[in-house]
Coordinates of C-alpha atoms and ligand atoms in Angstrom, one line a residue:
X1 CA -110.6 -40.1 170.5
X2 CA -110.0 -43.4 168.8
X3 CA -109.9 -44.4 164.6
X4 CA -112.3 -45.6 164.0
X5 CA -113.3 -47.7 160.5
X6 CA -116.6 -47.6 158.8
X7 CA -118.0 -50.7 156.8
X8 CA -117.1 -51.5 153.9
X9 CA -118.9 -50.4 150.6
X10 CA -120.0 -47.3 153.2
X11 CA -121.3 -43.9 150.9
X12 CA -119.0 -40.9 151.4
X13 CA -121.0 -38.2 149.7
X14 CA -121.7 -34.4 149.5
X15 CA -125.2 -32.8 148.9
X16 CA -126.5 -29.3 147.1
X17 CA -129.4 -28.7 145.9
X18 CA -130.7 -26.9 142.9
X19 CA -132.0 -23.7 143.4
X20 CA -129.2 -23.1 146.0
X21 CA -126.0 -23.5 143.7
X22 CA -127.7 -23.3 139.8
X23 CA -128.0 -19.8 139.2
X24 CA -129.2 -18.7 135.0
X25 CA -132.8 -18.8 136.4
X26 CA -133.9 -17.9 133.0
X27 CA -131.5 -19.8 131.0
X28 CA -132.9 -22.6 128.5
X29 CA -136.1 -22.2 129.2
X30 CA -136.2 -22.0 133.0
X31 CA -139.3 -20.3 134.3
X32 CA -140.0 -18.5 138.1
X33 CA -139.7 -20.9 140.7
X34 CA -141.8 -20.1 144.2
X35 CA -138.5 -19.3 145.5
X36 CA -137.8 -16.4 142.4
X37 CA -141.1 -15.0 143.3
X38 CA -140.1 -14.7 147.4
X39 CA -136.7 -13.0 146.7
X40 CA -138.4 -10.5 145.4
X41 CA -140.1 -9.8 148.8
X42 CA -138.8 -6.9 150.8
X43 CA -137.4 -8.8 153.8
X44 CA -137.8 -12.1 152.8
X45 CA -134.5 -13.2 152.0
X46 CA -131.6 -11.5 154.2
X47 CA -129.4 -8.4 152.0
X48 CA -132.1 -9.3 149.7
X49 CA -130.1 -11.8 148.1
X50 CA -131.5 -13.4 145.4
X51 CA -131.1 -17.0 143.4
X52 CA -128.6 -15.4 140.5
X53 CA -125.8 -16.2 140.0
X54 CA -125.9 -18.5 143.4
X55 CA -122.9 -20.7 142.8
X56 CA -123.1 -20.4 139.2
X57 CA -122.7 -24.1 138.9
X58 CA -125.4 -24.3 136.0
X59 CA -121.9 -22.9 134.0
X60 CA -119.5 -24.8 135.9
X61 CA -120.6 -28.4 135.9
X62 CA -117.3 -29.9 134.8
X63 CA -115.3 -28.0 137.8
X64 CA -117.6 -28.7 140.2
X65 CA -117.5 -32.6 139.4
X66 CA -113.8 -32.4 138.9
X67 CA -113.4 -31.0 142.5
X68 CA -115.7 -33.9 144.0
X69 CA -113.6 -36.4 141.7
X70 CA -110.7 -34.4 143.4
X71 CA -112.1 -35.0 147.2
X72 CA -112.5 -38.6 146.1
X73 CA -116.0 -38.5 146.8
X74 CA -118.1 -41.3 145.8
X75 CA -121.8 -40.1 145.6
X76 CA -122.9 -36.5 144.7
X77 CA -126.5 -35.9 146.2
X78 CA -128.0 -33.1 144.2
X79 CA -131.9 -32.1 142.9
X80 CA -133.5 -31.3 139.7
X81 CA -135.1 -28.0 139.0
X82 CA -138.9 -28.6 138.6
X83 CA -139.2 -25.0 136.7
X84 CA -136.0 -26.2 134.4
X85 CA -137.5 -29.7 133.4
X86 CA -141.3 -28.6 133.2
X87 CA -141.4 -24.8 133.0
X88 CA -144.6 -23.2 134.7
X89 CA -145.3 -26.6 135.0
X90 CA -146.1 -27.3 130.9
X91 CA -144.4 -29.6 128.3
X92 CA -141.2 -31.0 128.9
X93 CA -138.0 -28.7 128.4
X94 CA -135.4 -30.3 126.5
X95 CA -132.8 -28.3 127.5
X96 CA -133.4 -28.6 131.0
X97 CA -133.3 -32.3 130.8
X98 CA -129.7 -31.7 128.9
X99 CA -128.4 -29.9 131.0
X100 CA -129.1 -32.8 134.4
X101 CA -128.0 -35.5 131.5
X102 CA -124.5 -33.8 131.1
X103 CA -124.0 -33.8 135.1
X104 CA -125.0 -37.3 135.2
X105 CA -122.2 -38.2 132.8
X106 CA -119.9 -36.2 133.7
X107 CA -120.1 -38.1 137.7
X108 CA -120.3 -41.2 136.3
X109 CA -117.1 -40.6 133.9
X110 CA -115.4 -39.7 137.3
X111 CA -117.3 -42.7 139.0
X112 CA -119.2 -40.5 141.7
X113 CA -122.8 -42.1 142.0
X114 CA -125.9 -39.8 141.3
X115 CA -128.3 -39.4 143.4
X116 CA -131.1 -37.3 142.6
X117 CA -133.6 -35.8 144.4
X118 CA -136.6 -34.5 142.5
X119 CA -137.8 -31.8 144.9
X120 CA -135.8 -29.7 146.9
X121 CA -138.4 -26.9 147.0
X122 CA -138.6 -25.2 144.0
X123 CA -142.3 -25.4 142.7
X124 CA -143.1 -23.6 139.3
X125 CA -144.5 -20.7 140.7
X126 CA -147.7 -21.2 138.0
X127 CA -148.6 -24.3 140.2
X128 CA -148.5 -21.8 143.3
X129 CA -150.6 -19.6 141.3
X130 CA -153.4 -22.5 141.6
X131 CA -152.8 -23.1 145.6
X132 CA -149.3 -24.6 145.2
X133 CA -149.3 -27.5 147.6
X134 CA -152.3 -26.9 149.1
X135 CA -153.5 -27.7 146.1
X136 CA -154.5 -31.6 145.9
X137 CA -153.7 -31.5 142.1
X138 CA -149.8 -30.5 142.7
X139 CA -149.4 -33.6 143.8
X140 CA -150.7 -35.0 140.1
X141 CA -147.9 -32.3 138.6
X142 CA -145.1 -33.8 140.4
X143 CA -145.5 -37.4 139.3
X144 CA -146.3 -36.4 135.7
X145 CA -142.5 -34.1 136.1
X146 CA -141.0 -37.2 138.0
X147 CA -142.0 -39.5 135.1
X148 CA -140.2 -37.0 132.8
X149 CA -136.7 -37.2 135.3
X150 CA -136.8 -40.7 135.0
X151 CA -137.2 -40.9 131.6
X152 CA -134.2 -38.9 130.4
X153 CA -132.0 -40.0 133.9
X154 CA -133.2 -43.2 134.6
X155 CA -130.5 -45.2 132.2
X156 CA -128.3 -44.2 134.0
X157 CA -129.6 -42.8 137.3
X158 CA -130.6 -45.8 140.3
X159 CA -130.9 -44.0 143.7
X160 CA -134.2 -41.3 143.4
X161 CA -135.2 -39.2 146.2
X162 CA -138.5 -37.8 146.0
X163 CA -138.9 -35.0 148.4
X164 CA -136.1 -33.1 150.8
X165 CA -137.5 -32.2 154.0
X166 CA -141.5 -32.4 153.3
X167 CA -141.7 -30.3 157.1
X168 CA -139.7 -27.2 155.4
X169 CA -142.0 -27.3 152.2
X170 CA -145.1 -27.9 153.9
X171 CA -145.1 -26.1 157.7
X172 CA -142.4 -23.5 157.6
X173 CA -143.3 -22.6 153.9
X174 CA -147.2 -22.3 154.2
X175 CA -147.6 -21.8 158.2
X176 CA -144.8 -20.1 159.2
X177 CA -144.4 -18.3 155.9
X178 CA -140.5 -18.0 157.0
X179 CA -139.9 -20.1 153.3
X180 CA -141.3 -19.9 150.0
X181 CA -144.0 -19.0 149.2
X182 CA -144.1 -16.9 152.5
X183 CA -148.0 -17.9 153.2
X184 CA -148.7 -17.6 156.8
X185 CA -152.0 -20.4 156.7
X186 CA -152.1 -22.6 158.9
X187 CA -154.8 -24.4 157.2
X188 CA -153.1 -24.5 153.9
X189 CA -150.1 -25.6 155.8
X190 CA -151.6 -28.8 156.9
X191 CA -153.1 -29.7 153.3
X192 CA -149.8 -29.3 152.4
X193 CA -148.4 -32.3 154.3
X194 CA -151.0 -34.2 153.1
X195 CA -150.3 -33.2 149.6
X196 CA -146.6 -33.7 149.9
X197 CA -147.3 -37.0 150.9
X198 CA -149.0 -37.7 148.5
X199 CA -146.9 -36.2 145.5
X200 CA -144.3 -38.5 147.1
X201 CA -146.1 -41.5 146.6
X202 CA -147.3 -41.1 143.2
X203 CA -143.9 -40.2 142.3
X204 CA -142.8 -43.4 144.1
X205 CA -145.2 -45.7 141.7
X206 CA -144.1 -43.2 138.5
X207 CA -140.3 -44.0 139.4
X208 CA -140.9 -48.1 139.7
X209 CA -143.0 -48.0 136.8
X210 CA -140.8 -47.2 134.1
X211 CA -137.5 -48.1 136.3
X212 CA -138.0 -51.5 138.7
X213 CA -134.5 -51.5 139.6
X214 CA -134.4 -48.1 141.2
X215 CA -133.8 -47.6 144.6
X216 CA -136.3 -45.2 145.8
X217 CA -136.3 -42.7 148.7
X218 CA -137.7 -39.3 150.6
X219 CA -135.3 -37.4 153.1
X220 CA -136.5 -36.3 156.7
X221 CA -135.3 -33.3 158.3
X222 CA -135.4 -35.4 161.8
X223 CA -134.8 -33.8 165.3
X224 CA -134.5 -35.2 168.9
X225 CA -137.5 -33.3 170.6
X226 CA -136.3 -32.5 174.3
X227 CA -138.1 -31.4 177.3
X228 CA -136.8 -28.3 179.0
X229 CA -138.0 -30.4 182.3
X230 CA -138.6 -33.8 182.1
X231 CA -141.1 -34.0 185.0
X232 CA -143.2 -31.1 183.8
X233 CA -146.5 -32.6 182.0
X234 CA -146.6 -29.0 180.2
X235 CA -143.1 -29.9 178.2
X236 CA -144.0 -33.4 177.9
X237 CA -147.1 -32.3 176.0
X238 CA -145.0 -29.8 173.8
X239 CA -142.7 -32.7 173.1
X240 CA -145.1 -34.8 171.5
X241 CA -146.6 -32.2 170.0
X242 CA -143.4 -31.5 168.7
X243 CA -142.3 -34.5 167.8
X244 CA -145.9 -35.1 166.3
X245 CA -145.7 -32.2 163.8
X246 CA -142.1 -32.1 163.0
X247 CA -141.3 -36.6 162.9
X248 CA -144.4 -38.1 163.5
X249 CA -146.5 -36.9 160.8
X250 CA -144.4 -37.8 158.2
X251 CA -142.6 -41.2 159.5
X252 CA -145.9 -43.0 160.1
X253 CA -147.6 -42.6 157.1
X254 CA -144.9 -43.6 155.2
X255 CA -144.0 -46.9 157.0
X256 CA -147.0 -47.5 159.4
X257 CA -149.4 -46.6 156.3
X258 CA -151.7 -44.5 159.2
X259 CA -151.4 -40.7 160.5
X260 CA -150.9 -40.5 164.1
X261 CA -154.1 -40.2 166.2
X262 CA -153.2 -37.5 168.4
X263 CA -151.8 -35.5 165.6
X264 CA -154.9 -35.7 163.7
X265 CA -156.9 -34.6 166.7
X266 CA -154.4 -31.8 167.4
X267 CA -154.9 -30.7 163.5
X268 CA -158.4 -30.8 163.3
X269 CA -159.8 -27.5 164.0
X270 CA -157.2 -26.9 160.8
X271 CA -159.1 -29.4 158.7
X272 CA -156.2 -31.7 158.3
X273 CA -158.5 -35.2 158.2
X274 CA -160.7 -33.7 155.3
X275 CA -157.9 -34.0 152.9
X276 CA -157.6 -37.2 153.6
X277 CA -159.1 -39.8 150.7
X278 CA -159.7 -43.6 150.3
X279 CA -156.2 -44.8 149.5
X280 CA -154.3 -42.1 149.7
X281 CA -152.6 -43.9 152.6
X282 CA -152.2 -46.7 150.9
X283 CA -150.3 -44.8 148.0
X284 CA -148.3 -42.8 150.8
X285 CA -147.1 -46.4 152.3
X286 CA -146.2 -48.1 149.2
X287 CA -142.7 -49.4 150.5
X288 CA -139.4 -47.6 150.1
X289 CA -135.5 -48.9 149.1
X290 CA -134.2 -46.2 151.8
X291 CA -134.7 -43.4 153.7
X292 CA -132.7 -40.0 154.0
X293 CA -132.0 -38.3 157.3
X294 CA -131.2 -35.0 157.6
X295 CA -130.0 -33.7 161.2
X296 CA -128.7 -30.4 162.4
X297 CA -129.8 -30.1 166.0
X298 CA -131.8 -30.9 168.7
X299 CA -135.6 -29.4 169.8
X300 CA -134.9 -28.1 173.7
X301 CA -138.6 -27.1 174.3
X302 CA -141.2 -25.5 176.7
X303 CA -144.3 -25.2 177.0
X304 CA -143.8 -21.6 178.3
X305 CA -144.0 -19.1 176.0
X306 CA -140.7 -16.8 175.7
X307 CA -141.3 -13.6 177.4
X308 CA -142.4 -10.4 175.0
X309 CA -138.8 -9.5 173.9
X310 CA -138.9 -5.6 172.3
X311 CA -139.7 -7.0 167.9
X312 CA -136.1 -6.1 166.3
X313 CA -136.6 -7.3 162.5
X314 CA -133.7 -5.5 161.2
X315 CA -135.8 -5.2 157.9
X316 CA -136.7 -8.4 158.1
X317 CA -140.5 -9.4 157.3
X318 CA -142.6 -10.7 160.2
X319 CA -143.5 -14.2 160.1
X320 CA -145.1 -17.0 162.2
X321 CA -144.7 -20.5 163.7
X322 CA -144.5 -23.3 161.7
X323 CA -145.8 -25.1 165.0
X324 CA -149.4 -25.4 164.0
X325 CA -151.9 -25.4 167.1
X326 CA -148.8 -25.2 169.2
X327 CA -147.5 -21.5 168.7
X328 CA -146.7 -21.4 172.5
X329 CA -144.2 -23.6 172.8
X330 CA -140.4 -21.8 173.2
X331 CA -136.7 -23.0 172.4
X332 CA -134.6 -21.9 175.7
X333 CA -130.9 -22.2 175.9
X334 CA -129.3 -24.5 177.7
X335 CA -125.7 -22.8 177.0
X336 CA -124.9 -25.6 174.3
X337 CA -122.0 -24.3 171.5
X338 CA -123.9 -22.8 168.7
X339 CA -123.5 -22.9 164.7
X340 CA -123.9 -19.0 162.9
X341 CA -127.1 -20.2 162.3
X342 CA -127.7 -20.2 166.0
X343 CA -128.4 -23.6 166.0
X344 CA -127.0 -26.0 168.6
X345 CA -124.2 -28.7 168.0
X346 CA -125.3 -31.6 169.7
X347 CA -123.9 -35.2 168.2
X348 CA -126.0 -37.2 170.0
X349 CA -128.8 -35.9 168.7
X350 CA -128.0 -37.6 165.5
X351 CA -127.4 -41.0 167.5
X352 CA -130.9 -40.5 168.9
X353 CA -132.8 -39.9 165.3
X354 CA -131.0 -42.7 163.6
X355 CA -131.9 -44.9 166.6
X356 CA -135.4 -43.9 166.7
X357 CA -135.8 -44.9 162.8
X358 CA -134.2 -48.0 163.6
X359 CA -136.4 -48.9 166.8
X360 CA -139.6 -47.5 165.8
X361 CA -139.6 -47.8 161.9
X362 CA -137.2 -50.9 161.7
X363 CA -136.1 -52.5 158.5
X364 CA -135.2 -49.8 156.1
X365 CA -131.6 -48.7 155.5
X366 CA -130.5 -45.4 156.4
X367 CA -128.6 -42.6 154.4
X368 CA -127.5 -39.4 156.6
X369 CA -128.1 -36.9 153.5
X370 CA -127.2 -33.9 154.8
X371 CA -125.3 -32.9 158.0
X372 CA -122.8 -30.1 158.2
X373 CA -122.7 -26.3 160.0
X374 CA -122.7 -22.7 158.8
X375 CA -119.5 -20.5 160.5
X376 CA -118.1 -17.3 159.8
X377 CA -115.0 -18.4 157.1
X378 CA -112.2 -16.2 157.1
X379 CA -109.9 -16.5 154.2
X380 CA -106.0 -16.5 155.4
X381 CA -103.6 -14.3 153.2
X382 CA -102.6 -17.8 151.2
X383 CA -106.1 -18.0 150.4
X384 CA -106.1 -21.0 152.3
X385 CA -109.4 -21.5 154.9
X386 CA -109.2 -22.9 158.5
X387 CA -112.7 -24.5 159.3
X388 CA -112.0 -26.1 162.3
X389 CA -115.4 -25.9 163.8
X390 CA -116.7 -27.4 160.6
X391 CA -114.2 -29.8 160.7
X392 CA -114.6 -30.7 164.4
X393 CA -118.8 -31.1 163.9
X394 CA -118.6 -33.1 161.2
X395 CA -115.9 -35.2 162.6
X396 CA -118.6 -35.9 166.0
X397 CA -121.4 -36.3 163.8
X398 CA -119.5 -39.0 162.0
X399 CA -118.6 -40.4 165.2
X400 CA -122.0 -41.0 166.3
X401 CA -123.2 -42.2 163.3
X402 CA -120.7 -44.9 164.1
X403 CA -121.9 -45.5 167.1
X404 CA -125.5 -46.0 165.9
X405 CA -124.1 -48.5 163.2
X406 CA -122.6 -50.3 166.6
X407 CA -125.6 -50.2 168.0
X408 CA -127.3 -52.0 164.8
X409 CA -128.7 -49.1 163.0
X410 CA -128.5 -50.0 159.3
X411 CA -126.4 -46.6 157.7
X412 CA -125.1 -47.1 154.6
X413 CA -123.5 -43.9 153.9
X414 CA -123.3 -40.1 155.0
X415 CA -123.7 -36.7 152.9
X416 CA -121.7 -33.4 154.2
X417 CA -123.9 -30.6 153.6
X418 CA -122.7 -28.8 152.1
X419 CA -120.1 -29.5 149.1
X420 CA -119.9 -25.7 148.6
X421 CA -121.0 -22.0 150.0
X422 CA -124.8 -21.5 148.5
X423 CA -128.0 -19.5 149.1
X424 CA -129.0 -20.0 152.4
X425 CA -132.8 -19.7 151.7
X426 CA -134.4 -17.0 153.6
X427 CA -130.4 -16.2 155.0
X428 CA -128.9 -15.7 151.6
X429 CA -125.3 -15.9 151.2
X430 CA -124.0 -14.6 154.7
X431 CA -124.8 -18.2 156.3
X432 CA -121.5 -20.7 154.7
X433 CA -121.7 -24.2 154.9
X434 CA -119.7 -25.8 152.3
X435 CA -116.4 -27.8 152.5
X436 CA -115.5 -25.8 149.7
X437 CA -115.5 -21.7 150.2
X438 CA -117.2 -20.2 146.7
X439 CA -115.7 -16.5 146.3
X440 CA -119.0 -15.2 145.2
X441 CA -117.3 -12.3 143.4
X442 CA -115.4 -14.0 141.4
X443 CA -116.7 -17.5 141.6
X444 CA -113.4 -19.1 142.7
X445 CA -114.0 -22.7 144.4
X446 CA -111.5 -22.7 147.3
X447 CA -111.7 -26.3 149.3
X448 CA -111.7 -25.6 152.9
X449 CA -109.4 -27.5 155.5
X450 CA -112.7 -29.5 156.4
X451 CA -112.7 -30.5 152.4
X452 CA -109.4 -32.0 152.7
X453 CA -110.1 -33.5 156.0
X454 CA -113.5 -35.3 154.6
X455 CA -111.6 -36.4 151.6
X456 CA -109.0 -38.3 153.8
X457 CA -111.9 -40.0 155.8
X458 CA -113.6 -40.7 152.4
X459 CA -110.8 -42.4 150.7
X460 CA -109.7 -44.3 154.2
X461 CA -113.6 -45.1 154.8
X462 CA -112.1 -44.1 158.7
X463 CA -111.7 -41.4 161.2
X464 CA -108.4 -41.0 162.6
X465 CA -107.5 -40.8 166.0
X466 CA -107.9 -37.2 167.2
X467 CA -106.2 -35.8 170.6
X468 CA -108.4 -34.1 172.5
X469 CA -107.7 -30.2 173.2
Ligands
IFM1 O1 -129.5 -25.5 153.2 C1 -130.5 -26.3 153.8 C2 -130.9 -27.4 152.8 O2 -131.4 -26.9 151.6 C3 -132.0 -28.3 153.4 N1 -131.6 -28.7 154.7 C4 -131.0 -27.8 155.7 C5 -129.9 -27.0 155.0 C6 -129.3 -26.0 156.0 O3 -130.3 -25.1 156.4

């Protein structure tokens, strides 16, 4: 493979997000997040793991930004703790405010850029107590707790992402119940898009109000929906399904300023449209500075359902689809190499998404906010950690978001996920996906050899030549 260079002034940045590295849940004020509550489910969260101490970052601020200054990163992504700033949703928390203040000095004293995200699914769990986002009046809460971000960040914070991965809050939280807070209601699913659209909006107009300078964003988890066979009008009707409930949904509101038709149609035995008010879309559209991708896989889909396999839950908690009014459709192998999350590496799927933004939704520049792989990390005797497979999908990812900047796509910069080893959500701790390994008995921050590697690319904005095996 041939170096390749990046442009200049190109962001080489790592993501976390709060509730997945923080930790001291009940420190400073903190109240129970939707995702506290869930831990405590039987089954709900693999070994059941819970969010303390995670990566016990909320006590080791100035090593963590000392080890991205270290990797010569130049942005950290990372998200405020609703629960921290507004506990159970109420007055503003001074000492939660402190504590995202120090962080965003300490980065800027080491020059790494901020950039916040406001909501990376951790709702007071008193708002979930009222319908949670369901509920048309979370949407009201959230730009009342952005307001209070931005006034206590927004001196010194410019890039703002409202929501991370809207689909994981919304569908796989409330339909599938597979995420906090577990409900398996399709209907309150749907409502849930619509308020999550919503809150983002409103906290897009809170942001610009009090900060006209800032550079506002929300972050798609995006996927490449593909038809297990292309000339089967079955899988072709999963894909758009598909690609209706997981891109659609969310893409054309935002920049078309409409839902899609057949999407609406599809959701309306669920009652999607009657959440629907004058100007809400209007709010929804209001432009944006950027938007985030995120991008792990590819969809391979059919219409046929999988075959009854014998239900082996090892302890685990049933749960449902997040595929609402298309429970049917199934995920076949086709023998692609898989992550530990059983997910499957395909590059080009990445090439596809960022040229779908660009071709469908042109004109607004992209950011690749998260992108990485769990594997099994063994530790070598030296304590030193050889993440090749890490190493070797990043290092195609990057390569074809090069290719899409070739090909015109405006991508501005690129976010591993994850800088280090946190709580995997509903997979705890067992699933790894940092650059840097976190001991998690004795909190030890070991960079991998990917770490190293990324810094390299990072501080020669390039990718070496590699030879192939
Ligand atoms: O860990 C998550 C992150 O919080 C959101 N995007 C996907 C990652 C891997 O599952």
């Amino acid at each position: 493979m041939e170096s390749i260079s990046f442009p200049e002034g190109f962001v080489w940045g790592a993501a976390t997000a709060a509730f997945q590295i923080e930790g001291a849940t009940t420190a400073d004020g903190r109240t129970a997040s939707i995702w506290d509550t869930f831990c405590q489910i039987p089954g709900a969260v693999v070994g059941g793991d819970t969010g303390d101490p995670a990566a016990d970052h909320y006590y080791r601020v100035d090593e963590d930004v000392q080890l991205m200054s270290d990797l010569g990163l130049h942005a950290y992504r990372f998200s405020t703790a609703w629960p921290r700033v507004r506990p159970d949703a109420g007055p503003v928390n001074q000492a939660g405010l402190d504590f995202y203040s120090r962080l965003v000095d300490a980065l800027l004293e080491k020059n790494i850029t901020p950039w916040l995200t406001l909501y990376h699914w951790d709702l007071p769990q008193t708002l979930e107590d009222e319908g949670g986002w369901a509920n048309r009046d979370t949407a009201y809460r959230f730009a009342e707790y952005a307001e209070a971000v931005v006034g206590a960040l927004g001196d010194r914070v410019t890039n703002w992402t409202t929501l991370n991965e809207p689909w994981c809050s919304s569908l796989l939280s409330y339909a599938a119940g597979v995420h906090a807070p577990g409900r398996q209601e399709p209907e309150a699913a749907v409502a849930a898009v619509h308020h999550l659209l919503l809150a983002h909006g409103l906290a897009t107009a809170a942001i610009r109000s009090q900060l006209p300078e800032a550079k506002v964003g929300i972050t798609l988890n995006m996927y490449p929906i593909i038809p297990a066979d292309p000339e089967d009008p079955a899988d072709l009707d999963a894909v758009r399904r598909l690609d209706g409930l997981q891109n659609r949904i969310f893409l054309d509101p935002l920049f078309k300023g409409e839902y899609p038709a057949d999407i609406v149609e599809d959701l309306e035995p669920y009652g999607f449209s009657k959440h629907i008010r004058e100007n809400d879309l209007e709010i929804i559209s209001t432009p944006l500075d950027q938007l985030g991708v995120n991008y792990y896989a590819e969809h391979f889909v059919s219409s046929t359902p999988e075959a009854e396999a014998p239900v082996q839950t090892n302890g685990r908690r049933p749960t449902g689809s997040p595929w609402v009014g298309a429970e049917h459709v199934s995920f076949p192998s086709r023998g692609l190499p898989r992550t530990d999350m059983d997910w499957e590496v395909q590059p080009d799927g990445l090439f596809k998404v960022l040229m779908r933004v660009h071709q469908d939704y042109p004109g607004i520049p992209l950011f690749v906010t998260e992108n990485g792989a769990a594997y099994q990390d063994s530790v070598n005797e030296d304590g030193s950690i050889d993440d090749t497979e890490r190493l070797g999908y990043i290092e195609s990812h990057l390569r074809a978001c090069h290719a899409a900047i070739e090909a015109g796509v405006d991508l501005r910069g690129y976010f591993a996920w994850s800088l280090m080893d946190n709580f995997e959500w509903a997979e705890g701790y067992a699933k790894r996906f940092g650059i840097v390994h976190v001991d998690y008995e004795t909190q030890v921050r070991t960079p991998k050899m990917s770490a190293m590697w990324y810094s390299k690319v990072a501080r020669g904005n390039a990718l070496a030549a590699t030879v192939a095996p």
